[in-house]
Every structure is written in C-alpha cells, then in structure tokens.
PDB file of C-alpha atoms in Angstrom:
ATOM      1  CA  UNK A 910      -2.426 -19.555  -4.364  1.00 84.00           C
ATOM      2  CA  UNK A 911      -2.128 -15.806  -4.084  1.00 92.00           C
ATOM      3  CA  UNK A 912       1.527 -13.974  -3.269  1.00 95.00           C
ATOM      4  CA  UNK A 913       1.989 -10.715  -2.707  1.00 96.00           C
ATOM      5  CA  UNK A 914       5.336  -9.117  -2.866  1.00 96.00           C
ATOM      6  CA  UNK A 915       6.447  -5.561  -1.572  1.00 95.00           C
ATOM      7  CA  UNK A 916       9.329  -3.750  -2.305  1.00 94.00           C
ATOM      8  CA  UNK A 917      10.380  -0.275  -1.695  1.00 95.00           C
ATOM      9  CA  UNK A 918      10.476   1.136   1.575  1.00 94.00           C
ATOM     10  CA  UNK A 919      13.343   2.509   3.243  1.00 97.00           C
ATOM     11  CA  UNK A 920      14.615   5.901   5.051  1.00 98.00           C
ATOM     12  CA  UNK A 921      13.739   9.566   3.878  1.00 98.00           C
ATOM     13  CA  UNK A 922      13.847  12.421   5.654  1.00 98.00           C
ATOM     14  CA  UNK A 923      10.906  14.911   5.981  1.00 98.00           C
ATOM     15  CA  UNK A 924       9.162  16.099   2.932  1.00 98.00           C
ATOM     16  CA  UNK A 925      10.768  13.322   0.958  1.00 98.00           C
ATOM     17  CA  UNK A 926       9.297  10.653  -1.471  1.00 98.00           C
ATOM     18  CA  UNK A 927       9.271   6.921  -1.963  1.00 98.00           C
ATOM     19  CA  UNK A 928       7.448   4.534  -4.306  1.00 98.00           C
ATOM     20  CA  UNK A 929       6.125   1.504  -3.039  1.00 98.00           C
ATOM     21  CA  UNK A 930       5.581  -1.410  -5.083  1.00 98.00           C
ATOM     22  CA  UNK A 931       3.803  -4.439  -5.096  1.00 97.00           C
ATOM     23  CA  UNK A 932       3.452  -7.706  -7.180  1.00 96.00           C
ATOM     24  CA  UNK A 933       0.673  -9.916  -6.931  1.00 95.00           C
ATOM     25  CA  UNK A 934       0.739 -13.115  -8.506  1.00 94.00           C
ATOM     26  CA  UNK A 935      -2.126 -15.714  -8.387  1.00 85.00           C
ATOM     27  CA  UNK A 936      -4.258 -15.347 -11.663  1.00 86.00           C
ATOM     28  CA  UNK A 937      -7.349 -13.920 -12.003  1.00 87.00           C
ATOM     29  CA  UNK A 938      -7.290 -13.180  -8.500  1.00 89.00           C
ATOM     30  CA  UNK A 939      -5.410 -10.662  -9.026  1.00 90.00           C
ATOM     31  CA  UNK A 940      -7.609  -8.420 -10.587  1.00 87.00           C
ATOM     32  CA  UNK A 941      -9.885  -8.154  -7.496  1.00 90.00           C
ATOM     33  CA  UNK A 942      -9.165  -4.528  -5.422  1.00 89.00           C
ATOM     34  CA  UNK A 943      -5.868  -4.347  -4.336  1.00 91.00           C
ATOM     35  CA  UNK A 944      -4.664  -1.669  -1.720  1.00 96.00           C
ATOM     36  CA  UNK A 945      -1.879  -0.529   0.784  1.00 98.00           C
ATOM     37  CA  UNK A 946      -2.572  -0.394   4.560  1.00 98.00           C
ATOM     38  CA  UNK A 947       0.101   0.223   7.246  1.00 98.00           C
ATOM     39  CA  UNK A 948       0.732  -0.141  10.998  1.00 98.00           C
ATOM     40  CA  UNK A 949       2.976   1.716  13.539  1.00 96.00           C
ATOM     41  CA  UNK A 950       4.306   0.338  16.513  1.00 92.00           C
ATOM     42  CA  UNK A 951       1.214  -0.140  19.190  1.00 95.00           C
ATOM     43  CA  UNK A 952      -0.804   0.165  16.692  1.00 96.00           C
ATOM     44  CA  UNK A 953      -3.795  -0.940  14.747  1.00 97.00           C
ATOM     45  CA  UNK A 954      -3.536  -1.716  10.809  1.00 97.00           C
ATOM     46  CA  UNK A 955      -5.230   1.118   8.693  1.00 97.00           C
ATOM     47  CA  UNK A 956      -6.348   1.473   5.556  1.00 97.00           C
ATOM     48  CA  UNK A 957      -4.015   3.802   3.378  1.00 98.00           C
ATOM     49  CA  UNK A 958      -4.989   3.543  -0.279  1.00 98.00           C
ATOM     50  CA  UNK A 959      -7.007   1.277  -2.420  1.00 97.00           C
ATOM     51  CA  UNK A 960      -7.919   0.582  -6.473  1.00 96.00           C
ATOM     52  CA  UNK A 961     -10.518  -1.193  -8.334  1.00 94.00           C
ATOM     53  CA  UNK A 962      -9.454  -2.836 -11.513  1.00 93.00           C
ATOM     54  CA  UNK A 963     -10.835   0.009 -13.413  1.00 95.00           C
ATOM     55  CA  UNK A 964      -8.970   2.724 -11.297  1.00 95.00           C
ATOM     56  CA  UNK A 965     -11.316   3.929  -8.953  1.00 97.00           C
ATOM     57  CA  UNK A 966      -9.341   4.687  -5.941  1.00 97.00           C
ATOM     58  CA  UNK A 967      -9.917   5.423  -1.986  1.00 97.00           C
ATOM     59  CA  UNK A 968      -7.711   7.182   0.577  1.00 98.00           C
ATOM     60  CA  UNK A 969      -7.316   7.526   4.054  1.00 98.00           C
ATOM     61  CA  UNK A 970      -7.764  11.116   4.656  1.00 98.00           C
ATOM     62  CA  UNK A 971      -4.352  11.703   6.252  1.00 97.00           C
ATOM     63  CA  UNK A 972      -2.948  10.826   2.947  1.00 98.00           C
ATOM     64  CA  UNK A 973      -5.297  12.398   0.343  1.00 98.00           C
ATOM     65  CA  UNK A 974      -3.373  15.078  -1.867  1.00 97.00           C
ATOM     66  CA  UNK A 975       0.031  13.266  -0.999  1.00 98.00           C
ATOM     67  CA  UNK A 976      -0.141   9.373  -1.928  1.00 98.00           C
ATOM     68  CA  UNK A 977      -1.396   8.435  -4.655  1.00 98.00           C
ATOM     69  CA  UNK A 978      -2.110   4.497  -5.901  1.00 98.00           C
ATOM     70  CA  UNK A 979      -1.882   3.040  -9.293  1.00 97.00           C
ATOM     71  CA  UNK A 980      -2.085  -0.410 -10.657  1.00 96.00           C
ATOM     72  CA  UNK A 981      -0.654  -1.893 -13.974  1.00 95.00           C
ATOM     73  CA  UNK A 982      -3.318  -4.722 -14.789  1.00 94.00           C
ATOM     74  CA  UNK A 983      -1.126  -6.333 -17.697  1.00 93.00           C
ATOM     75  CA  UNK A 984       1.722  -6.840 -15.032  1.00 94.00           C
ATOM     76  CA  UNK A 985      -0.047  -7.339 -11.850  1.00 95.00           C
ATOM     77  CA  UNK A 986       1.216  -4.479  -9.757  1.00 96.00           C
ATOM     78  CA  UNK A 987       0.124  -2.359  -7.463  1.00 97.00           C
ATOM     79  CA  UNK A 988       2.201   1.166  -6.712  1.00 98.00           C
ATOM     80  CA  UNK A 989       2.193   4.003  -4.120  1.00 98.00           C
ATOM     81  CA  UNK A 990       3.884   6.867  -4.898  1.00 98.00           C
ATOM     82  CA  UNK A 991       4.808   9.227  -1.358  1.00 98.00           C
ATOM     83  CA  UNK A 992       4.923  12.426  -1.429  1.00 98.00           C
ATOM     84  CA  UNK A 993       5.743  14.837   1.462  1.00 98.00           C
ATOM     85  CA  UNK A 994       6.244  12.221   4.030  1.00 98.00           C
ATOM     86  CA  UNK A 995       6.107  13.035   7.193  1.00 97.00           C
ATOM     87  CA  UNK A 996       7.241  11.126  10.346  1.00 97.00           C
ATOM     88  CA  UNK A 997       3.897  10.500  11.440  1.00 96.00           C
ATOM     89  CA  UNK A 998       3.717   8.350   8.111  1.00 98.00           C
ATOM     90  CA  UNK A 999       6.202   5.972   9.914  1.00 98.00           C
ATOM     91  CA  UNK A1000       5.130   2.556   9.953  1.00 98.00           C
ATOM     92  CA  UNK A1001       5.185  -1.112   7.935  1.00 98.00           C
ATOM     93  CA  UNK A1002       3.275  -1.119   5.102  1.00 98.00           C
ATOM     94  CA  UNK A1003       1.343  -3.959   3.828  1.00 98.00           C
ATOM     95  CA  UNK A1004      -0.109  -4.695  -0.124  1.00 97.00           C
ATOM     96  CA  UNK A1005      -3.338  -6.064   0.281  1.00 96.00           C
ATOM     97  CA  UNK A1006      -5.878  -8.370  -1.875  1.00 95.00           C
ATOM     98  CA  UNK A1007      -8.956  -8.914  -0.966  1.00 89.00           C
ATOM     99  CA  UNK A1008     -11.022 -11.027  -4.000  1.00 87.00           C
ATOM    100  CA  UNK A1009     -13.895 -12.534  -1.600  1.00 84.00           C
ATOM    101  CA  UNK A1010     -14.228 -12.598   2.300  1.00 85.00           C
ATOM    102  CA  UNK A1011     -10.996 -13.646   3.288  1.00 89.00           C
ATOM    103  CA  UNK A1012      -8.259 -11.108   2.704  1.00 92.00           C
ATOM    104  CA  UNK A1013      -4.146 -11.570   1.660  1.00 95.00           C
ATOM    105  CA  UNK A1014      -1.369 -10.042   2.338  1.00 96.00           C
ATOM    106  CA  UNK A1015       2.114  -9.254   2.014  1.00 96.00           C
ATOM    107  CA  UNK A1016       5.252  -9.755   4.195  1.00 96.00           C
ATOM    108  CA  UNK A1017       5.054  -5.552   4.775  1.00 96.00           C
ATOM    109  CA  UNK A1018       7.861  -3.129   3.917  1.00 97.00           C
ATOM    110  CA  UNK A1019       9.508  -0.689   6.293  1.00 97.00           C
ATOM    111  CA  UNK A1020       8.711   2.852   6.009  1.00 98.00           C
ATOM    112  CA  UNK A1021      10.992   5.688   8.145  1.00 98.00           C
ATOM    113  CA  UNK A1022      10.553   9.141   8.011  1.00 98.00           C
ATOM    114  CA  UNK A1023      13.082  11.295   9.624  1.00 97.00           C
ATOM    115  CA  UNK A1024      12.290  14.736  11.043  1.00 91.00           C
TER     116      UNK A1024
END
C-alpha cells in the first residue's frame, strides 16, 4: 500500500519561496516517477514537475527556470523548491506516484501567493 504525504505549503507574498515536500512510503514502489501537479479553484489538475529515479526531470512551462524538483532515493522524498511565486501559482498541490497504470496521490497542500 502506497502513502504519500505532503507538507509545506502555506502563505507568501509575491516573489517569495516555499519548499514543498513529500514522503512516499510503500517499498519499491516508490522508486517509480514521482511528481507534483496542482489545481486552482474551477480548475483542472496540471502537471507541475516530475523525476525519474535517476533525476531526469520535466516541467510545466509556466514553471521552468523557477521550480525546481528533487528526490532523495535513500529516504523516499520528493521536494519542490518555489521560487518567485506568483499569485497565478495559487492552487493545492498534489505529490504524485505513478509506478504502472493506475496513479496515487496525496491529500494536497495549500499554496497562497499574495500580490
């Protein structure tokens, strides 16, 4: 059984930062790609960041040069640093594994950026 845990969102203003964090436990499982997605009110869930085991990472272009993702295999975490956030980055954020066809997540962790 796979759990995903998220912890650190919160409030910042504009142009501040916050570190996500996320721990996965469930094995082996938990080496599959991991990755961050997050949805505003009205809104669909998109993709924001993911990471292979070996590091290999994607972005969602509205984040590229700002996020960036990390993983700690040993400990089974997944990270995203924020960078110049911006109130358009407003939304719940959700850690992600996805080790076949059907797909887990976490409980999601508020994100509010003030302008």
């Amino acid at each position: 059984q796979v759990q995903l845990v998220e912890s650190g969102g919160g409030l910042v203003q504009f142009g501040g930062s916050l570190r996500l964090s996320c721990a996965c436990s469930g094995g082996i499982l938990c080496s599959y790609i991991m990755g961050w997605y997050r949805q505003a009110p009205g809104k669909q869930r998109d993709l924001v960041a993911t990471i292979t085991k070996g590091g290999s990472t994607n972005y969602n272009d509205s984040v590229k040069g700002r996020f960036t993702i990390s993983r700690d295999n040993a400990k089974n975490t997944v990270d995203l640093q924020m960078n110049s956030l911006k109130p358009e980055d407003t939304a719940a954020y959700y850690c992600s594994l996805a080790p076949g066809s059907y797909r887990y997540w976490g409980q999601g962790t508020q994100v509010t950026v003030s302008s």
